[in-house]
Every structure is written in C-alpha cells, then in structure tokens.
PDB file of C-alpha atoms in Angstrom:
ATOM      1  CA  MET A 200     114.962-149.219 -34.690  1.00 46.00           C
ATOM      2  CA  SER A 201     115.815-152.784 -35.464  1.00 42.00           C
ATOM      3  CA  ALA A 202     117.626-155.177 -33.219  1.00 37.00           C
ATOM      4  CA  SER A 203     120.792-153.951 -34.879  1.00 38.00           C
ATOM      5  CA  LEU A 204     121.982-150.357 -34.704  1.00 37.00           C
ATOM      6  CA  ARG A 205     122.037-148.532 -38.000  1.00 39.00           C
ATOM      7  CA  LEU A 206     125.208-146.912 -39.194  1.00 37.00           C
ATOM      8  CA  ARG A 207     123.480-144.029 -40.911  1.00 38.00           C
ATOM      9  CA  ASP A 208     126.781-142.320 -41.638  1.00 38.00           C
ATOM     10  CA  ARG A 209     128.297-145.384 -43.270  1.00 36.00           C
ATOM     11  CA  GLN A 210     126.714-145.892 -46.641  1.00 39.00           C
ATOM     12  CA  LEU A 211     127.706-148.918 -48.694  1.00 39.00           C
ATOM     13  CA  HIS A 212     127.160-149.072 -52.419  1.00 38.00           C
ATOM     14  CA  TYR A 213     127.911-151.381 -55.316  1.00 37.00           C
ATOM     15  CA  HIS A 214     130.554-150.492 -57.853  1.00 33.00           C
ATOM     16  CA  SER A 215     129.120-150.065 -61.330  1.00 34.00           C
ATOM     17  CA  SER A 216     131.359-152.812 -62.741  1.00 34.00           C
ATOM     18  CA  ILE A 217     130.078-155.410 -60.287  1.00 35.00           C
ATOM     19  CA  ASN A 218     126.812-157.288 -60.540  1.00 47.00           C
ATOM     20  CA  PRO A 219     124.783-156.382 -57.417  1.00 45.00           C
ATOM     21  CA  GLU A 220     123.591-159.959 -57.083  1.00 44.00           C
ATOM     22  CA  ASP A 221     127.178-161.106 -56.511  1.00 42.00           C
ATOM     23  CA  CYS A 222     127.042-159.354 -53.127  1.00 41.00           C
ATOM     24  CA  ILE A 223     130.546-157.892 -53.322  1.00 39.00           C
ATOM     25  CA  MET A 224     130.458-154.569 -51.504  1.00 43.00           C
ATOM     26  CA  ILE A 225     132.947-151.759 -51.708  1.00 40.00           C
ATOM     27  CA  ALA A 226     132.819-148.102 -50.732  1.00 44.00           C
ATOM     28  CA  SER A 227     132.134-146.014 -53.813  1.00 45.00           C
ATOM     29  CA  PRO A 228     131.614-142.284 -54.359  1.00 52.00           C
ATOM     30  CA  ARG A 229     129.411-143.102 -57.355  1.00 58.00           C
ATOM     31  CA  PRO A 230     126.667-145.454 -56.146  1.00 67.00           C
ATOM     32  CA  ILE A 231     124.362-147.241 -58.519  1.00 74.00           C
ATOM     33  CA  TYR A 232     120.678-147.830 -58.047  1.00 89.00           C
ATOM     34  CA  LEU A 233     119.547-151.238 -56.805  1.00 94.00           C
ATOM     35  CA  THR A 234     116.088-152.472 -57.619  1.00 95.00           C
ATOM     36  CA  PRO A 235     114.078-154.078 -54.796  1.00 95.00           C
ATOM     37  CA  GLU A 236     114.630-157.446 -56.450  1.00 95.00           C
ATOM     38  CA  GLN A 237     118.409-156.937 -56.526  1.00 95.00           C
ATOM     39  CA  TYR A 238     118.384-155.849 -52.899  1.00 95.00           C
ATOM     40  CA  LEU A 239     116.411-158.914 -51.791  1.00 94.00           C
ATOM     41  CA  ALA A 240     118.736-161.208 -53.746  1.00 94.00           C
ATOM     42  CA  MET A 241     121.748-159.541 -52.129  1.00 94.00           C
ATOM     43  CA  GLU A 242     120.258-159.729 -48.660  1.00 93.00           C
ATOM     44  CA  GLN A 243     119.665-163.470 -48.919  1.00 92.00           C
ATOM     45  CA  LYS A 244     123.406-164.024 -49.437  1.00 91.00           C
ATOM     46  CA  SER A 245     124.832-161.304 -47.211  1.00 91.00           C
ATOM     47  CA  GLN A 246     126.113-162.018 -43.708  1.00 88.00           C
ATOM     48  CA  ILE A 247     125.356-158.402 -42.759  1.00 90.00           C
ATOM     49  CA  LYS A 248     121.864-156.943 -42.688  1.00 92.00           C
ATOM     50  CA  HIS A 249     121.145-153.816 -44.692  1.00 93.00           C
ATOM     51  CA  GLU A 250     118.226-151.465 -44.835  1.00 94.00           C
ATOM     52  CA  TYR A 251     117.133-150.184 -48.229  1.00 95.00           C
ATOM     53  CA  ILE A 252     116.083-146.612 -49.020  1.00 95.00           C
ATOM     54  CA  ASP A 253     115.057-145.834 -52.577  1.00 94.00           C
ATOM     55  CA  GLY A 254     117.741-147.884 -54.292  1.00 94.00           C
ATOM     56  CA  GLU A 255     120.577-147.452 -51.783  1.00 93.00           C
ATOM     57  CA  VAL A 256     121.617-149.788 -48.971  1.00 93.00           C
ATOM     58  CA  TYR A 257     122.795-149.002 -45.443  1.00 90.00           C
ATOM     59  CA  ALA A 258     124.716-151.475 -43.280  1.00 87.00           C
ATOM     60  CA  MET A 259     123.578-152.295 -39.754  1.00 86.00           C
ATOM     61  CA  ALA A 260     125.824-152.913 -36.757  1.00 73.00           C
ATOM     62  CA  GLY A 261     125.476-155.069 -33.670  1.00 72.00           C
ATOM     63  CA  ALA A 262     123.185-154.080 -30.797  1.00 81.00           C
ATOM     64  CA  SER A 263     123.847-153.398 -27.123  1.00 89.00           C
ATOM     65  CA  ASP A 264     122.920-155.785 -24.305  1.00 93.00           C
ATOM     66  CA  ALA A 265     120.011-153.547 -23.254  1.00 93.00           C
ATOM     67  CA  HIS A 266     118.729-153.315 -26.812  1.00 94.00           C
ATOM     68  CA  VAL A 267     118.698-157.062 -27.359  1.00 95.00           C
ATOM     69  CA  THR A 268     117.227-157.784 -23.915  1.00 97.00           C
ATOM     70  CA  ILE A 269     114.365-155.305 -24.299  1.00 97.00           C
ATOM     71  CA  SER A 270     113.522-156.596 -27.776  1.00 96.00           C
ATOM     72  CA  LEU A 271     113.452-160.173 -26.538  1.00 97.00           C
ATOM     73  CA  ASN A 272     111.374-159.291 -23.462  1.00 98.00           C
ATOM     74  CA  ILE A 273     108.578-157.633 -25.414  1.00 98.00           C
ATOM     75  CA  ALA A 274     108.610-160.085 -28.320  1.00 98.00           C
ATOM     76  CA  SER A 275     108.338-163.040 -25.923  1.00 97.00           C
ATOM     77  CA  ALA A 276     105.425-161.420 -24.066  1.00 98.00           C
ATOM     78  CA  LEU A 277     103.611-160.583 -27.293  1.00 98.00           C
ATOM     79  CA  ARG A 278     104.145-164.086 -28.658  1.00 97.00           C
ATOM     80  CA  THR A 279     102.422-165.525 -25.581  1.00 97.00           C
ATOM     81  CA  HIS A 280      99.648-162.920 -25.688  1.00 98.00           C
ATOM     82  CA  LEU A 281      98.871-163.499 -29.380  1.00 97.00           C
ATOM     83  CA  ARG A 282      99.206-167.281 -29.524  1.00 95.00           C
ATOM     84  CA  ASN A 283      96.334-168.871 -31.505  1.00 93.00           C
ATOM     85  CA  SER A 284      94.976-165.428 -32.439  1.00 95.00           C
ATOM     86  CA  GLY A 285      96.069-165.425 -36.069  1.00 93.00           C
ATOM     87  CA  CYS A 286      98.557-162.600 -35.411  1.00 95.00           C
ATOM     88  CA  ARG A 287     102.264-163.113 -36.025  1.00 96.00           C
ATOM     89  CA  VAL A 288     105.104-161.529 -34.058  1.00 97.00           C
ATOM     90  CA  TYR A 289     108.453-160.938 -35.762  1.00 97.00           C
ATOM     91  CA  ILE A 290     111.712-159.814 -34.183  1.00 94.00           C
ATOM     92  CA  ALA A 291     114.816-158.236 -35.719  1.00 88.00           C
ATOM     93  CA  ASP A 292     115.298-160.287 -38.900  1.00 90.00           C
ATOM     94  CA  MET A 293     111.997-159.703 -40.703  1.00 96.00           C
ATOM     95  CA  LYS A 294     111.819-156.713 -43.034  1.00 96.00           C
ATOM     96  CA  ALA A 295     108.966-154.218 -43.180  1.00 97.00           C
ATOM     97  CA  ARG A 296     108.394-153.093 -46.755  1.00 97.00           C
ATOM     98  CA  ILE A 297     106.983-149.662 -47.562  1.00 97.00           C
ATOM     99  CA  LYS A 298     106.256-150.221 -51.227  1.00 95.00           C
ATOM    100  CA  SER A 299     104.960-146.726 -51.983  1.00 96.00           C
ATOM    101  CA  LEU A 300     108.267-145.184 -50.838  1.00 97.00           C
ATOM    102  CA  ASN A 301     110.598-147.950 -52.055  1.00 96.00           C
ATOM    103  CA  ARG A 302     111.870-148.769 -48.541  1.00 97.00           C
ATOM    104  CA  PHE A 303     112.815-151.866 -46.552  1.00 97.00           C
ATOM    105  CA  TYR A 304     113.455-151.535 -42.814  1.00 97.00           C
ATOM    106  CA  TYR A 305     114.178-154.064 -40.054  1.00 96.00           C
ATOM    107  CA  PRO A 306     111.914-153.225 -37.080  1.00 96.00           C
ATOM    108  CA  ASP A 307     112.949-154.554 -33.693  1.00 96.00           C
ATOM    109  CA  VAL A 308     109.485-156.023 -33.187  1.00 98.00           C
ATOM    110  CA  MET A 309     106.595-156.148 -35.640  1.00 98.00           C
ATOM    111  CA  VAL A 310     103.077-157.592 -35.446  1.00 98.00           C
ATOM    112  CA  THR A 311     100.810-158.371 -38.387  1.00 98.00           C
ATOM    113  CA  TYR A 312      97.491-160.160 -38.669  1.00 96.00           C
ATOM    114  CA  ASP A 313      96.756-159.203 -42.276  1.00 97.00           C
ATOM    115  CA  GLU A 314      96.010-162.145 -44.569  1.00 95.00           C
ATOM    116  CA  ARG A 315      98.047-160.502 -47.332  1.00 96.00           C
ATOM    117  CA  ASP A 316     101.230-160.971 -45.276  1.00 97.00           C
ATOM    118  CA  LYS A 317     100.881-164.720 -44.744  1.00 92.00           C
ATOM    119  CA  ASN A 318     102.557-165.721 -47.995  1.00 89.00           C
ATOM    120  CA  ARG A 319     105.322-163.116 -47.892  1.00 89.00           C
ATOM    121  CA  ASP A 320     108.527-164.866 -46.843  1.00 88.00           C
ATOM    122  CA  ASN A 321     111.077-162.043 -46.977  1.00 90.00           C
ATOM    123  CA  SER A 322     109.092-159.014 -45.818  1.00 95.00           C
ATOM    124  CA  LYS A 323     105.752-157.866 -44.424  1.00 97.00           C
ATOM    125  CA  GLN A 324     103.790-154.952 -45.869  1.00 97.00           C
ATOM    126  CA  PHE A 325     100.743-154.699 -43.605  1.00 98.00           C
ATOM    127  CA  PRO A 326     101.764-154.624 -39.909  1.00 98.00           C
ATOM    128  CA  CYS A 327      99.465-153.120 -37.288  1.00 98.00           C
ATOM    129  CA  LEU A 328     102.231-152.541 -34.711  1.00 98.00           C
ATOM    130  CA  ILE A 329     105.922-151.657 -34.989  1.00 98.00           C
ATOM    131  CA  ILE A 330     108.269-151.303 -31.999  1.00 98.00           C
ATOM    132  CA  GLU A 331     111.724-149.744 -32.227  1.00 96.00           C
ATOM    133  CA  VAL A 332     114.268-149.789 -29.386  1.00 96.00           C
ATOM    134  CA  LEU A 333     116.246-146.551 -29.319  1.00 93.00           C
ATOM    135  CA  SER A 334     119.987-145.898 -29.280  1.00 88.00           C
ATOM    136  CA  ASP A 335     122.098-142.754 -29.411  1.00 84.00           C
ATOM    137  CA  SER A 336     122.956-143.295 -33.083  1.00 84.00           C
ATOM    138  CA  THR A 337     119.419-143.962 -34.291  1.00 85.00           C
ATOM    139  CA  GLU A 338     116.999-142.102 -32.039  1.00 91.00           C
ATOM    140  CA  ALA A 339     116.702-139.021 -34.259  1.00 91.00           C
ATOM    141  CA  PHE A 340     116.061-141.184 -37.322  1.00 93.00           C
ATOM    142  CA  ASP A 341     113.557-143.423 -35.525  1.00 94.00           C
ATOM    143  CA  ARG A 342     111.626-140.407 -34.244  1.00 94.00           C
ATOM    144  CA  GLY A 343     111.920-138.448 -37.483  1.00 95.00           C
ATOM    145  CA  ASP A 344     112.285-139.689 -41.036  1.00 95.00           C
ATOM    146  CA  LYS A 345     111.657-143.344 -40.266  1.00 96.00           C
ATOM    147  CA  PHE A 346     108.443-142.539 -38.393  1.00 97.00           C
ATOM    148  CA  ILE A 347     107.288-140.414 -41.333  1.00 97.00           C
ATOM    149  CA  ASP A 348     108.025-143.340 -43.661  1.00 97.00           C
ATOM    150  CA  TYR A 349     106.174-145.816 -41.451  1.00 98.00           C
ATOM    151  CA  GLN A 350     103.101-143.587 -41.515  1.00 98.00           C
ATOM    152  CA  GLN A 351     102.651-144.569 -45.173  1.00 97.00           C
ATOM    153  CA  ILE A 352     101.789-148.128 -44.105  1.00 98.00           C
ATOM    154  CA  GLU A 353      98.007-148.167 -44.373  1.00 96.00           C
ATOM    155  CA  THR A 354      97.464-150.814 -41.702  1.00 98.00           C
ATOM    156  CA  LEU A 355      99.840-149.387 -39.087  1.00 98.00           C
ATOM    157  CA  THR A 356      97.922-147.967 -36.123  1.00 98.00           C
ATOM    158  CA  GLU A 357     100.608-147.964 -33.422  1.00 98.00           C
ATOM    159  CA  TYR A 358     104.307-147.064 -33.420  1.00 98.00           C
ATOM    160  CA  VAL A 359     106.229-147.554 -30.176  1.00 98.00           C
ATOM    161  CA  LEU A 360     109.672-146.267 -29.141  1.00 98.00           C
ATOM    162  CA  VAL A 361     111.435-147.813 -26.141  1.00 97.00           C
ATOM    163  CA  ASN A 362     114.204-145.960 -24.306  1.00 95.00           C
ATOM    164  CA  THR A 363     117.312-147.897 -23.235  1.00 93.00           C
ATOM    165  CA  LYS A 364     118.698-145.281 -20.821  1.00 92.00           C
ATOM    166  CA  ARG A 365     115.711-144.971 -18.487  1.00 92.00           C
ATOM    167  CA  PRO A 366     112.243-146.516 -18.142  1.00 94.00           C
ATOM    168  CA  ARG A 367     110.225-144.708 -20.805  1.00 95.00           C
ATOM    169  CA  ILE A 368     107.949-145.877 -23.592  1.00 97.00           C
ATOM    170  CA  ASP A 369     106.453-143.526 -26.197  1.00 97.00           C
ATOM    171  CA  ALA A 370     103.409-144.926 -27.987  1.00 98.00           C
ATOM    172  CA  PHE A 371     102.176-143.087 -31.084  1.00 98.00           C
ATOM    173  CA  ARG A 372      98.657-144.077 -32.167  1.00 98.00           C
ATOM    174  CA  ARG A 373      96.715-143.176 -35.292  1.00 98.00           C
ATOM    175  CA  ASN A 374      93.199-141.985 -34.507  1.00 96.00           C
ATOM    176  CA  GLU A 375      90.076-142.142 -36.680  1.00 94.00           C
ATOM    177  CA  GLU A 376      90.988-138.823 -38.318  1.00 95.00           C
ATOM    178  CA  GLY A 377      94.395-140.172 -39.292  1.00 94.00           C
ATOM    179  CA  LEU A 378      96.287-138.057 -36.754  1.00 97.00           C
ATOM    180  CA  TRP A 379      99.076-139.553 -34.659  1.00 98.00           C
ATOM    181  CA  LEU A 380      98.697-138.988 -30.908  1.00 98.00           C
ATOM    182  CA  LEU A 381     101.434-139.629 -28.328  1.00 97.00           C
ATOM    183  CA  GLN A 382     101.054-141.336 -24.958  1.00 96.00           C
ATOM    184  CA  SER A 383     104.176-141.775 -22.830  1.00 96.00           C
ATOM    185  CA  TYR A 384     104.756-144.241 -19.988  1.00 96.00           C
ATOM    186  CA  THR A 385     107.472-143.857 -17.361  1.00 92.00           C
ATOM    187  CA  VAL A 386     108.934-145.405 -14.218  1.00 81.00           C
ATOM    188  CA  ALA A 387     106.582-147.855 -12.480  1.00 74.00           C
ATOM    189  CA  GLU A 388     103.531-147.436 -14.691  1.00 82.00           C
ATOM    190  CA  SER A 389     101.960-150.209 -16.653  1.00 92.00           C
ATOM    191  CA  PHE A 390     101.777-149.623 -20.399  1.00 96.00           C
ATOM    192  CA  GLU A 391      99.306-150.522 -23.116  1.00 97.00           C
ATOM    193  CA  LEU A 392      99.570-151.547 -26.759  1.00 98.00           C
ATOM    194  CA  LYS A 393      96.065-150.753 -27.919  1.00 97.00           C
ATOM    195  CA  SER A 394      96.499-152.142 -31.427  1.00 97.00           C
ATOM    196  CA  ILE A 395      96.631-155.692 -30.048  1.00 98.00           C
ATOM    197  CA  GLY A 396      94.857-155.301 -26.694  1.00 97.00           C
ATOM    198  CA  PHE A 397      98.014-155.873 -24.636  1.00 98.00           C
ATOM    199  CA  THR A 398      98.824-154.459 -21.187  1.00 97.00           C
ATOM    200  CA  ASP A 399     101.853-155.200 -19.001  1.00 97.00           C
ATOM    201  CA  THR A 400     104.285-153.579 -16.602  1.00 95.00           C
ATOM    202  CA  MET A 401     107.419-151.565 -17.222  1.00 95.00           C
ATOM    203  CA  ASP A 402     109.214-154.156 -15.100  1.00 94.00           C
ATOM    204  CA  MET A 403     108.483-156.768 -17.754  1.00 96.00           C
ATOM    205  CA  MET A 404     109.821-154.579 -20.538  1.00 96.00           C
ATOM    206  CA  TYR A 405     113.049-153.803 -18.655  1.00 96.00           C
ATOM    207  CA  GLU A 406     113.662-157.144 -16.945  1.00 96.00           C
ATOM    208  CA  ASP A 407     117.431-157.835 -16.690  1.00 97.00           C
ATOM    209  CA  VAL A 408     118.298-154.402 -18.111  1.00 95.00           C
ATOM    210  CA  SER A 409     120.932-152.312 -16.358  1.00 91.00           C
ATOM    211  CA  PHE A 410     120.635-148.575 -16.873  1.00 87.00           C
ATOM    212  CA  PRO A 411     123.731-146.373 -17.141  1.00 79.00           C
ATOM    213  CA  GLU A 412     124.571-144.481 -13.977  1.00 72.00           C
ATOM    214  CA  GLU A 413     123.611-140.808 -13.988  1.00 58.00           C
TER     215      GLU A 413
END
C-alpha cells in the first residue's frame, strides 16, 4: 500500500456539470469517467492524493506512525544501497502506472532502473520492485486485487508486503516461468530483496516501530 492508507469505501467522483480539471470534488451517485490526462491534471492541483482505477478516483488518508517509519526505514536503506547504480528509489508520492489496465497507484516504496522511466515526471511504468506497508483497511486489497493488477507490469519481478503489527515480511517473486512464489521472513531473520541484490535485518526494517500489545 502507499504511504497513505486508502479509503476504499469512500469513493469520490466529479459531478457531471463540473470540469474535472477544476478539481472541485463532491460526492455523487452518478460518477463520470475521467481520462488519465484529466486525472493527472487534477492530481497536480489537489492537496489530497488519489488513486485511479479505470476512470474513477479514490481518496487516500493519512498513515500511522508505524507505517511512515517502516516506509522511511526501507527507502533510506535502499537509497544508500543503490546509490550510483542507475536505479532510482521512490517513496509515497510517485505513482506507478499500469497502462494496460488503466490504473495509477501510489506504492509505499518503488524501485526502477528502466531507461524508459527516466523522463517520466508524474509516474513510473517499469519498476522492478514494489513494496507496500500493510494496514487493517488495505491488507486485503494489497494482497488481492492490487497484487493482481501489479502482475501486469512486465518488468516487476518482486512484490513485498510488510506487516505493521508484528515482524513479518512477505516477498513474492516472479520466476522464469512467470509464476509468483512466496518467501516469508519473521522475527529475527535477515531478509532479502533479490530483484536488487539487497540483504538486511528485520531490526533495520522495524527500527523505532512499536508493536501493539497482544
């Protein structure tokens, strides 16, 4: 999930009498379709981030302390690991575009080294690694429909879900046959991100994170 928690049950649309590019949002039972260009124009002006699914937009809410801390921990470590490698690390505010499905999502952490992404200012289409930090409101979506959508990205070879309630990392990797295989890491283990040749400890990932009491 992205650094903000998605309000999947709170769908915001544009009234048919309002130009979408004016960025005036109201709740409407009769949504209109937004083109990707209209969505991008709206998002540049909006103070709230929205994800885009086939013409409709979904508002995103603020994240928890654990969510933000975990995202920052891993992004900082990956930035150091990939410095001068040609890879770029993005956190929270960069969109991943799935053009074939007409989707824009905000991953918590995303890595791309594809030359085709270098001149894309508002979104990236060819990441090799996406990391989502889970929450109660988004875990089912991140594990389900969103993961299925991400699988359409031809360059994506690793999709990682990080738990905020206990030390656990689930790494899904695409093998040579195109199948996604799961490897989970828990407690005091080290973990690996094979797509970028990165290994570190669970302590790094969860530094300064307080888990809820059982």
